[in-house]
Amino acid sequence: MISFWEQSELLHADTTIIGGGITGLSIAASFLERDPNRNIRILERSAFPYGASTRNAGFACFGSPTELASDMELMGADAARELVFKRWMGIQITRKRLTDAAIGYVESGGYELVEEGQLDAMELEALNDVVADFLPDYFANATDRKADLGIEAPGKLISIQGEGQVNSGQLMKSLRNYVSSMGAEIINGTSVETVNQQGSSYEIELNDSVRSSFLLTSQHVIVANNAFAGRLLEAIELKPGRGQVLLTEPIPNLKFRGNLHIEEGFYYLRDLGNRIMFGGGRNLNKAGEETTEQGLTDQIQSALEEYLIKLFGQRYKIEQRWSGTMGFTSNKQPMVHRTPEGIWVVAGLSGMGIALAGYLGEELADAW
Ligand SMILES: Cc1cc2nc3c(=O)[nH]c(=O)nc-3n(C[C@H](O)[C@H](O)[C@H](O)COP(=O)(O)OP(=O)(O)OC[C@H]3O[C@@H](n4cnc5c(N)ncnc54)[C@H](O)[C@@H]3O)c2cc1C
């Protein structure tokens, strides 16, 4: 049952963005910066984003050496370079937009731990050449820093220049405040069930905790719910990937500082004050972790704990554990795509979306 007031003032928006994660909010920011009068509504199913944006590790990263090498094989050097560029550019956009202080950004630097025989000096130089115009001297051998960082696991350490860390909670809070202050209307606790074209606009069927189903209308619709996009638009092919993480208790005299990538990004570790945040292990049960359900498994949590011992030679007490949901495209390229029905989809950030999201907002606004 809809009232006259709801009908006349509340049910219609010019542009509706589905998904209130970093992508949805970055799109709103890009649109509103170009046109402050634009009427934008963001629909988020949960009180806080409940995908990846407030559940990640907070690396502001662009690609580790083995990731870049494997992406070059998968998509060719030009496309791999472009993807690194989009991430690098994306974090500059977000930092400028919100300020480093507001998002807790620090240029912490990063590392990748690789096997002893992997990535010799010539290979590193060849990788560096690919991104040299915007990330000079991106990778370098830093094995001599292992002891200072407390790393006891065997292998070679490669440093990654220019990587940073954000406080993902602060970033999302600040981005939400930014787009709200520019007039975007963020509606939490509403799950979009279907989107249907009706003439030149769209009907959006919603669920909230009070009304089981009701309809909004919108002139334009942007689907920005990443791993969940395939549920709304069948033609969109995306695979979800659950990421499980753990956080240690405070560690006195923690030596490790920065970001650490291991096994082509399947494991990721950072300092968080005097704690270690460690995540990954999806490769141990790829089929099982291809899910949009949040959750933890003993298999992966135990593997993470054992891996920590291998890395630092001691067992740490674990204070907190959680999971988040990523969305992957088959070619690892994010999707900025218009369906035949005219619905825009910005999804499939394929991991490393914190940096990328700022760029995708601009890419969509340019394409609009
Ligand atoms: C454990 C983990 C660690 C990660 N670490 C890093 C990292 O260190 N660095 C990095 O760059 N990236 C990292 N990522 C990836 C990064 O977090 C994501 O790429 C990014 O957050 C994607 O943002 P998004 O807004 O596209 O998607 P999401 O954050 O998933 O947002 C989508 C939103 O849509 C909402 N939604 C879904 N369906 C509906 C619906 N039907 N109606 C309304 N709302 C809906 C969801 O609740 C969700 O809030 C990590 C991810 C995980 C899971």
Tab-separated table of C-alpha atoms and ligand atoms in Angstrom:
chain	number	residue	atom	x	y	z
A	1	MET	CA	0.000	0.000	0.000
A	2	ILE	CA	1.590	3.246	-1.129
A	3	SER	CA	0.525	6.651	0.157
A	4	PHE	CA	0.002	9.744	-1.970
A	5	TRP	CA	3.081	11.387	-0.398
A	6	GLU	CA	5.291	8.395	-1.071
A	7	GLN	CA	3.976	8.170	-4.594
A	8	SER	CA	4.510	11.836	-5.387
A	9	GLU	CA	7.823	12.510	-3.608
A	10	LEU	CA	9.691	9.341	-2.654
A	11	LEU	CA	9.276	6.556	-5.132
A	12	HIS	CA	11.111	8.005	-8.120
A	13	ALA	CA	14.773	8.805	-8.657
A	14	ASP	CA	16.633	10.008	-11.691
A	15	THR	CA	19.613	7.666	-11.230
A	16	THR	CA	19.565	4.601	-8.997
A	17	ILE	CA	22.761	2.824	-8.031
A	18	ILE	CA	22.346	-0.694	-6.666
A	19	GLY	CA	25.056	-1.508	-4.114
A	20	GLY	CA	26.512	0.815	-1.510
A	21	GLY	CA	30.087	-0.490	-1.562
A	22	ILE	CA	33.110	1.501	-2.677
A	23	THR	CA	32.130	1.122	-6.348
A	24	GLY	CA	28.565	2.360	-5.945
A	25	LEU	CA	29.673	5.306	-3.823
A	26	SER	CA	32.589	6.174	-6.134
A	27	ILE	CA	30.213	6.249	-9.101
A	28	ALA	CA	27.916	8.602	-7.172
A	29	ALA	CA	30.906	10.821	-6.346
A	30	SER	CA	32.044	11.009	-9.970
A	31	PHE	CA	28.534	11.881	-11.182
A	32	LEU	CA	27.908	14.512	-8.502
A	33	GLU	CA	31.281	16.176	-9.014
A	34	ARG	CA	30.303	16.675	-12.661
A	35	ASP	CA	26.688	17.596	-12.016
A	36	PRO	CA	25.838	18.644	-8.427
A	37	ASN	CA	22.132	18.792	-9.320
A	38	ARG	CA	21.909	15.174	-10.355
A	39	ASN	CA	19.347	13.194	-8.383
A	40	ILE	CA	21.083	10.007	-7.203
A	41	ARG	CA	19.750	7.268	-5.002
A	42	ILE	CA	21.899	4.408	-3.708
A	43	LEU	CA	20.198	1.223	-2.547
A	44	GLU	CA	22.190	-0.959	-0.149
A	45	ARG	CA	20.715	-4.155	1.243
A	46	SER	CA	22.469	-3.932	4.617
A	47	ALA	CA	22.989	-1.340	7.356
A	48	PHE	CA	26.655	-1.233	6.286
A	49	PRO	CA	27.961	-2.529	2.977
A	50	TYR	CA	27.928	-6.306	3.191
A	51	GLY	CA	30.169	-7.520	0.406
A	52	ALA	CA	33.847	-6.625	0.420
A	53	SER	CA	34.287	-2.878	0.908
A	54	THR	CA	34.287	-2.886	4.713
A	55	ARG	CA	35.617	-6.447	5.037
A	56	ASN	CA	38.892	-6.326	3.092
A	57	ALA	CA	42.556	-6.003	4.041
A	58	GLY	CA	42.914	-2.344	3.135
A	59	PHE	CA	45.842	-2.685	0.696
A	60	ALA	CA	45.960	0.232	-1.714
A	61	CYS	CA	47.750	-1.929	-4.260
A	62	PHE	CA	48.085	-2.207	-8.014
A	63	GLY	CA	49.581	-5.645	-8.680
A	64	SER	CA	52.446	-7.707	-7.307
A	65	PRO	CA	55.233	-9.006	-9.585
A	66	THR	CA	53.793	-12.523	-9.972
A	67	GLU	CA	50.292	-11.093	-10.483
A	68	LEU	CA	51.546	-8.754	-13.182
A	69	ALA	CA	53.457	-11.605	-14.843
A	70	SER	CA	50.434	-13.899	-14.785
A	71	ASP	CA	48.104	-11.110	-15.994
A	72	MET	CA	50.470	-10.441	-18.896
A	73	GLU	CA	50.118	-14.094	-19.845
A	74	LEU	CA	46.350	-14.038	-19.427
A	75	MET	CA	45.535	-10.761	-21.159
A	76	GLY	CA	48.718	-9.530	-22.847
A	77	ALA	CA	51.132	-6.805	-21.731
A	78	ASP	CA	49.034	-3.815	-22.843
A	79	ALA	CA	45.874	-4.890	-21.011
A	80	ALA	CA	47.849	-5.901	-17.901
A	81	ARG	CA	49.597	-2.518	-17.872
A	82	GLU	CA	46.277	-0.744	-18.268
A	83	LEU	CA	44.789	-2.607	-15.324
A	84	VAL	CA	47.711	-1.615	-13.094
A	85	PHE	CA	47.318	1.949	-14.366
A	86	LYS	CA	43.592	2.010	-13.548
A	87	ARG	CA	44.267	0.868	-9.982
A	88	TRP	CA	47.095	3.371	-9.545
A	89	MET	CA	45.012	6.203	-10.990
A	90	GLY	CA	41.978	5.098	-8.989
A	91	ILE	CA	43.668	5.497	-5.627
A	92	GLN	CA	44.941	8.963	-6.637
A	93	ILE	CA	41.327	9.931	-7.397
A	94	THR	CA	40.076	8.631	-4.039
A	95	ARG	CA	42.931	10.229	-2.075
A	96	LYS	CA	42.385	13.597	-3.732
A	97	ARG	CA	38.634	13.363	-3.259
A	98	LEU	CA	38.641	12.446	0.425
A	99	THR	CA	42.172	13.325	1.702
A	100	ASP	CA	44.721	10.890	3.118
A	101	ALA	CA	43.824	11.750	6.696
A	102	ALA	CA	40.156	10.927	6.153
A	103	ILE	CA	40.830	7.497	4.672
A	104	GLY	CA	43.763	6.590	6.921
A	105	TYR	CA	46.074	6.345	3.912
A	106	VAL	CA	49.757	5.666	4.513
A	107	GLU	CA	52.332	4.849	1.874
A	108	SER	CA	53.442	1.739	3.683
A	109	GLY	CA	55.177	0.044	0.760
A	110	GLY	CA	54.601	-3.566	-0.083
A	111	TYR	CA	56.438	-6.830	-0.731
A	112	GLU	CA	55.948	-10.128	-2.413
A	113	LEU	CA	57.539	-13.294	-1.108
A	114	VAL	CA	58.447	-15.563	-4.015
A	115	GLU	CA	60.340	-18.821	-4.359
A	116	GLU	CA	64.116	-18.625	-4.417
A	117	GLY	CA	64.532	-19.305	-8.151
A	118	GLN	CA	61.594	-17.143	-9.259
A	119	LEU	CA	61.870	-13.686	-10.881
A	120	ASP	CA	65.543	-12.986	-11.524
A	121	ALA	CA	66.873	-9.458	-12.042
A	122	MET	CA	66.170	-9.528	-15.781
A	123	GLU	CA	62.589	-10.639	-15.287
A	124	LEU	CA	62.008	-7.921	-12.689
A	125	GLU	CA	63.438	-5.340	-15.065
A	126	ALA	CA	61.137	-6.549	-17.847
A	127	LEU	CA	58.130	-6.217	-15.532
A	128	ASN	CA	59.290	-2.779	-14.408
A	129	ASP	CA	59.487	-1.650	-18.038
A	130	VAL	CA	55.777	-2.395	-18.510
A	131	VAL	CA	54.679	0.172	-15.913
A	132	ALA	CA	57.749	2.452	-15.885
A	133	ASP	CA	55.947	5.559	-17.188
A	134	PHE	CA	53.733	5.880	-14.098
A	135	LEU	CA	55.376	3.592	-11.506
A	136	PRO	CA	59.145	3.959	-11.962
A	137	ASP	CA	61.332	1.290	-10.294
A	138	TYR	CA	58.188	-0.536	-9.241
A	139	PHE	CA	59.814	-3.814	-8.194
A	140	ALA	CA	63.232	-4.468	-6.644
A	141	ASN	CA	64.913	-7.312	-4.835
A	142	ALA	CA	64.606	-6.663	-1.092
A	143	THR	CA	65.584	-10.049	0.297
A	144	ASP	CA	68.109	-8.338	2.577
A	145	ARG	CA	65.177	-6.741	4.456
A	146	LYS	CA	63.653	-10.066	5.494
A	147	ALA	CA	65.385	-10.196	8.854
A	148	ASP	CA	64.406	-6.607	9.724
A	149	LEU	CA	60.798	-7.494	8.915
A	150	GLY	CA	60.952	-10.673	10.996
A	151	ILE	CA	60.241	-12.956	8.032
A	152	GLU	CA	61.686	-16.427	8.594
A	153	ALA	CA	60.044	-18.305	5.724
A	154	PRO	CA	62.370	-19.259	2.857
A	155	GLY	CA	62.203	-17.342	-0.408
A	156	LYS	CA	63.095	-14.097	-2.075
A	157	LEU	CA	61.493	-10.803	-1.061
A	158	ILE	CA	60.572	-8.299	-3.776
A	159	SER	CA	59.668	-4.766	-2.763
A	160	ILE	CA	56.752	-2.980	-4.415
A	161	GLN	CA	57.148	0.802	-4.540
A	162	GLY	CA	54.153	3.051	-4.126
A	163	GLU	CA	51.836	0.627	-2.379
A	164	GLY	CA	49.848	1.950	0.529
A	165	GLN	CA	47.310	1.026	3.141
A	166	VAL	CA	43.949	2.508	3.977
A	167	ASN	CA	41.654	2.147	6.926
A	168	SER	CA	38.736	0.620	5.030
A	169	GLY	CA	36.200	1.604	7.694
A	170	GLN	CA	37.327	5.231	7.628
A	171	LEU	CA	37.437	5.247	3.843
A	172	MET	CA	33.875	4.005	3.501
A	173	LYS	CA	32.571	6.322	6.218
A	174	SER	CA	34.268	9.270	4.616
A	175	LEU	CA	33.078	8.356	1.099
A	176	ARG	CA	29.528	7.922	2.358
A	177	ASN	CA	29.645	11.326	4.066
A	178	TYR	CA	31.116	12.867	0.928
A	179	VAL	CA	28.396	11.667	-1.430
A	180	SER	CA	25.665	12.389	1.143
A	181	SER	CA	26.945	15.937	1.562
A	182	MET	CA	26.671	16.344	-2.207
A	183	GLY	CA	23.037	15.310	-2.105
A	184	ALA	CA	23.059	11.564	-2.823
A	185	GLU	CA	20.341	9.695	-1.000
A	186	ILE	CA	21.642	6.454	0.512
A	187	ILE	CA	18.950	4.000	1.528
A	188	ASN	CA	20.213	1.125	3.657
A	189	GLY	CA	18.430	-2.088	4.497
A	190	THR	CA	16.764	-2.453	1.115
A	191	SER	CA	17.514	-5.371	-1.128
A	192	VAL	CA	16.772	-5.068	-4.818
A	193	GLU	CA	15.041	-8.172	-6.102
A	194	THR	CA	14.451	-7.344	-9.761
A	195	VAL	CA	14.967	-4.540	-12.268
A	196	ASN	CA	12.632	-4.317	-15.260
A	197	GLN	CA	12.546	-1.908	-18.128
A	198	GLN	CA	9.229	-0.054	-18.416
A	199	GLY	CA	9.255	2.133	-21.525
A	200	SER	CA	12.058	4.652	-21.127
A	201	SER	CA	12.573	4.019	-17.389
A	202	TYR	CA	12.947	1.106	-14.970
A	203	GLU	CA	10.918	-0.514	-12.246
A	204	ILE	CA	12.956	-1.647	-9.264
A	205	GLU	CA	11.402	-4.215	-6.966
A	206	LEU	CA	12.626	-3.909	-3.393
A	207	ASN	CA	12.443	-5.743	-0.116
A	208	ASP	CA	13.023	-4.237	3.292
A	209	SER	CA	12.407	-5.609	6.769
A	210	VAL	CA	8.951	-4.006	6.999
A	211	ARG	CA	7.491	-4.211	3.492
A	212	SER	CA	7.953	-7.508	1.736
A	213	SER	CA	7.894	-6.039	-1.734
A	214	PHE	CA	7.376	-2.622	-3.299
A	215	LEU	CA	8.371	-0.778	-6.438
A	216	LEU	CA	10.528	2.250	-7.106
A	217	THR	CA	11.047	3.770	-10.507
A	218	SER	CA	14.184	5.291	-11.959
A	219	GLN	CA	15.214	6.917	-15.183
A	220	HIS	CA	18.623	5.223	-15.085
A	221	VAL	CA	19.912	2.172	-13.233
A	222	ILE	CA	23.491	1.256	-12.412
A	223	VAL	CA	24.183	-2.176	-10.966
A	224	ALA	CA	27.247	-1.887	-8.728
A	225	ASN	CA	26.867	-4.826	-6.392
A	226	ASN	CA	29.949	-6.704	-7.613
A	227	ALA	CA	29.739	-10.427	-6.773
A	228	PHE	CA	25.941	-10.225	-6.581
A	229	ALA	CA	25.349	-8.666	-10.011
A	230	GLY	CA	24.580	-12.025	-11.648
A	231	ARG	CA	21.584	-12.451	-9.362
A	232	LEU	CA	19.948	-9.365	-10.842
A	233	LEU	CA	21.069	-9.730	-14.437
A	234	GLU	CA	21.314	-13.292	-15.644
A	235	ALA	CA	23.478	-12.455	-18.646
A	236	ILE	CA	26.250	-11.146	-16.381
A	237	GLU	CA	28.884	-13.795	-15.836
A	238	LEU	CA	30.733	-13.302	-12.598
A	239	LYS	CA	32.103	-15.763	-10.103
A	240	PRO	CA	31.965	-14.935	-6.420
A	241	GLY	CA	35.018	-15.620	-4.287
A	242	ARG	CA	34.904	-15.577	-0.529
A	243	GLY	CA	37.947	-14.196	1.246
A	244	GLN	CA	38.571	-15.236	4.841
A	245	VAL	CA	40.810	-13.193	7.111
A	246	LEU	CA	42.101	-13.236	10.654
A	247	LEU	CA	43.535	-10.585	12.931
A	248	THR	CA	46.053	-11.373	15.661
A	249	GLU	CA	46.095	-9.942	19.137
A	250	PRO	CA	48.582	-7.092	19.640
A	251	ILE	CA	52.151	-8.361	19.141
A	252	PRO	CA	54.837	-6.704	21.287
A	253	ASN	CA	57.721	-5.409	19.153
A	254	LEU	CA	56.137	-6.459	15.886
A	255	LYS	CA	58.823	-6.119	13.219
A	256	PHE	CA	56.714	-6.481	10.099
A	257	ARG	CA	55.493	-3.238	8.515
A	258	GLY	CA	53.709	-2.845	5.180
A	259	ASN	CA	51.843	-5.224	2.884
A	260	LEU	CA	52.937	-8.720	1.971
A	261	HIS	CA	51.621	-10.639	-1.047
A	262	ILE	CA	52.206	-14.361	-1.211
A	263	GLU	CA	51.420	-17.021	-3.828
A	264	GLU	CA	50.174	-14.691	-6.589
A	265	GLY	CA	47.873	-12.832	-4.235
A	266	PHE	CA	46.150	-15.914	-2.822
A	267	TYR	CA	47.539	-14.827	0.574
A	268	TYR	CA	47.845	-11.242	1.816
A	269	LEU	CA	49.199	-9.900	5.071
A	270	ARG	CA	49.662	-6.458	6.586
A	271	ASP	CA	50.444	-4.790	9.859
A	272	LEU	CA	47.493	-3.112	11.514
A	273	GLY	CA	49.052	-1.083	14.299
A	274	ASN	CA	50.804	-3.756	16.320
A	275	ARG	CA	48.640	-6.574	14.991
A	276	ILE	CA	48.894	-8.684	11.867
A	277	MET	CA	45.949	-9.051	9.514
A	278	PHE	CA	46.253	-12.118	7.333
A	279	GLY	CA	43.877	-13.429	4.707
A	280	GLY	CA	43.549	-15.776	1.787
A	281	GLY	CA	43.690	-19.492	1.215
A	282	ARG	CA	40.782	-19.486	-1.244
A	283	ASN	CA	42.881	-21.710	-3.502
A	284	LEU	CA	42.690	-24.508	-0.900
A	285	ASN	CA	39.019	-25.011	-1.653
A	286	LYS	CA	38.213	-23.074	-4.808
A	287	ALA	CA	34.800	-24.642	-5.346
A	288	GLY	CA	33.758	-24.255	-1.717
A	289	GLU	CA	34.835	-20.607	-1.563
A	290	GLU	CA	33.000	-19.740	-4.792
A	291	THR	CA	30.064	-18.554	-2.746
A	292	THR	CA	28.252	-15.328	-1.901
A	293	GLU	CA	27.608	-16.580	1.657
A	294	GLN	CA	29.742	-15.056	4.379
A	295	GLY	CA	31.370	-17.656	6.605
A	296	LEU	CA	34.545	-19.244	7.935
A	297	THR	CA	35.900	-22.750	7.523
A	298	ASP	CA	38.252	-24.666	9.827
A	299	GLN	CA	40.304	-25.755	6.828
A	300	ILE	CA	41.202	-22.234	5.724
A	301	GLN	CA	41.423	-20.656	9.170
A	302	SER	CA	43.827	-23.401	10.331
A	303	ALA	CA	45.859	-23.047	7.149
A	304	LEU	CA	46.173	-19.294	7.769
A	305	GLU	CA	47.339	-19.879	11.331
A	306	GLU	CA	49.918	-22.465	10.208
A	307	TYR	CA	51.114	-20.156	7.431
A	308	LEU	CA	51.718	-17.407	9.989
A	309	ILE	CA	53.996	-19.756	11.946
A	310	LYS	CA	55.878	-20.578	8.745
A	311	LEU	CA	56.291	-16.869	8.013
A	312	PHE	CA	57.317	-15.547	11.414
A	313	GLY	CA	58.437	-18.631	13.339
A	314	GLN	CA	55.901	-18.241	16.130
A	315	ARG	CA	52.233	-18.798	16.890
A	316	TYR	CA	50.166	-15.681	17.517
A	317	LYS	CA	46.872	-15.499	19.362
A	318	ILE	CA	43.958	-14.686	17.082
A	319	GLU	CA	41.588	-11.944	18.169
A	320	GLN	CA	39.087	-11.743	15.321
A	321	ARG	CA	38.087	-13.538	12.121
A	322	TRP	CA	35.730	-12.591	9.307
A	323	SER	CA	35.003	-13.049	5.626
A	324	GLY	CA	34.068	-10.907	2.636
A	325	THR	CA	32.821	-11.532	-0.880
A	326	MET	CA	34.678	-10.658	-4.079
A	327	GLY	CA	33.422	-10.852	-7.664
A	328	PHE	CA	35.644	-12.163	-10.467
A	329	THR	CA	35.361	-11.899	-14.240
A	330	SER	CA	36.929	-14.670	-16.323
A	331	ASN	CA	39.564	-12.307	-17.777
A	332	LYS	CA	40.103	-10.364	-14.504
A	333	GLN	CA	39.085	-7.148	-16.273
A	334	PRO	CA	36.439	-5.139	-14.416
A	335	MET	CA	33.155	-4.784	-16.208
A	336	VAL	CA	31.892	-1.324	-17.184
A	337	HIS	CA	29.147	-2.504	-19.431
A	338	ARG	CA	25.742	-1.398	-20.744
A	339	THR	CA	23.202	-4.157	-21.216
A	340	PRO	CA	20.887	-4.215	-24.256
A	341	GLU	CA	18.152	-2.941	-21.874
A	342	GLY	CA	20.277	0.118	-21.093
A	343	ILE	CA	21.253	-0.861	-17.542
A	344	TRP	CA	24.850	-0.085	-16.668
A	345	VAL	CA	26.859	-2.697	-14.771
A	346	VAL	CA	30.084	-1.833	-12.978
A	347	ALA	CA	31.241	-5.016	-11.313
A	348	GLY	CA	33.784	-7.810	-11.280
A	349	LEU	CA	36.578	-5.890	-9.607
A	350	SER	CA	38.362	-9.240	-9.275
A	351	GLY	CA	40.132	-8.436	-6.001
A	352	MET	CA	42.160	-5.223	-5.548
A	353	GLY	CA	39.045	-3.093	-5.880
A	354	ILE	CA	39.925	-0.441	-3.317
A	355	ALA	CA	42.245	1.366	-5.671
A	356	LEU	CA	40.303	0.495	-8.803
A	357	ALA	CA	36.865	1.743	-7.697
A	358	GLY	CA	37.783	5.445	-7.913
A	359	TYR	CA	38.830	4.954	-11.526
A	360	LEU	CA	35.721	2.985	-12.496
A	361	GLY	CA	33.472	5.798	-11.272
A	362	GLU	CA	35.270	8.179	-13.627
A	363	GLU	CA	35.227	5.643	-16.460
A	364	LEU	CA	31.463	5.287	-16.191
A	365	ALA	CA	30.892	9.047	-15.928
A	366	ASP	CA	33.035	9.505	-19.069
A	367	ALA	CA	31.097	6.817	-20.928
A	368	TRP	CA	27.691	8.171	-19.883
B	1	LIG	C1	38.815	-10.579	2.539
B	1	LIG	C2	39.016	-9.580	1.439
B	1	LIG	C3	40.198	-8.852	1.383
B	1	LIG	C4	40.382	-7.917	0.381
B	1	LIG	N1	41.492	-7.155	0.416
B	1	LIG	C5	41.642	-6.171	-0.485
B	1	LIG	C6	42.731	-5.307	-0.392
B	1	LIG	O1	43.538	-5.395	0.516
B	1	LIG	N2	42.877	-4.364	-1.351
B	1	LIG	C7	41.978	-4.230	-2.384
B	1	LIG	O2	42.149	-3.377	-3.237
B	1	LIG	N3	40.900	-5.011	-2.453
B	1	LIG	C8	40.709	-5.972	-1.529
B	1	LIG	N4	39.612	-6.756	-1.586
B	1	LIG	C9	38.659	-6.531	-2.674
B	1	LIG	C10	37.845	-5.248	-2.471
B	1	LIG	O3	37.400	-5.169	-1.158
B	1	LIG	C11	36.690	-5.262	-3.476
B	1	LIG	O4	37.217	-5.353	-4.787
B	1	LIG	C12	35.834	-4.007	-3.378
B	1	LIG	O5	35.452	-3.740	-2.065
B	1	LIG	C13	34.595	-4.197	-4.250
B	1	LIG	O6	33.730	-3.115	-3.980
B	1	LIG	P1	32.273	-3.099	-4.586
B	1	LIG	O7	31.646	-1.873	-4.102
B	1	LIG	O8	32.349	-3.327	-6.057
B	1	LIG	O9	31.586	-4.395	-3.988
B	1	LIG	P2	31.043	-4.641	-2.513
B	1	LIG	O10	31.895	-4.020	-1.510
B	1	LIG	O11	30.805	-6.106	-2.428
B	1	LIG	O12	29.679	-3.862	-2.506
B	1	LIG	C14	28.518	-4.364	-3.111
B	1	LIG	C15	27.364	-4.003	-2.203
B	1	LIG	O13	26.152	-4.370	-2.845
B	1	LIG	C16	25.249	-4.767	-1.835
B	1	LIG	N5	24.228	-5.585	-2.490
B	1	LIG	C17	24.369	-6.810	-3.023
B	1	LIG	N6	23.235	-7.206	-3.600
B	1	LIG	C18	22.328	-6.202	-3.408
B	1	LIG	C19	20.960	-6.030	-3.766
B	1	LIG	N7	20.305	-6.960	-4.465
B	1	LIG	N8	20.338	-4.889	-3.391
B	1	LIG	C20	20.993	-3.913	-2.699
B	1	LIG	N9	22.294	-4.048	-2.328
B	1	LIG	C21	22.965	-5.164	-2.698
B	1	LIG	C22	26.111	-5.539	-0.848
B	1	LIG	O14	25.514	-5.598	0.427
B	1	LIG	C23	27.408	-4.754	-0.871
B	1	LIG	O15	27.479	-3.823	0.173
B	1	LIG	C24	39.389	-7.713	-0.611
B	1	LIG	C25	38.212	-8.442	-0.558
B	1	LIG	C26	38.012	-9.362	0.468
B	1	LIG	C27	36.731	-10.123	0.510
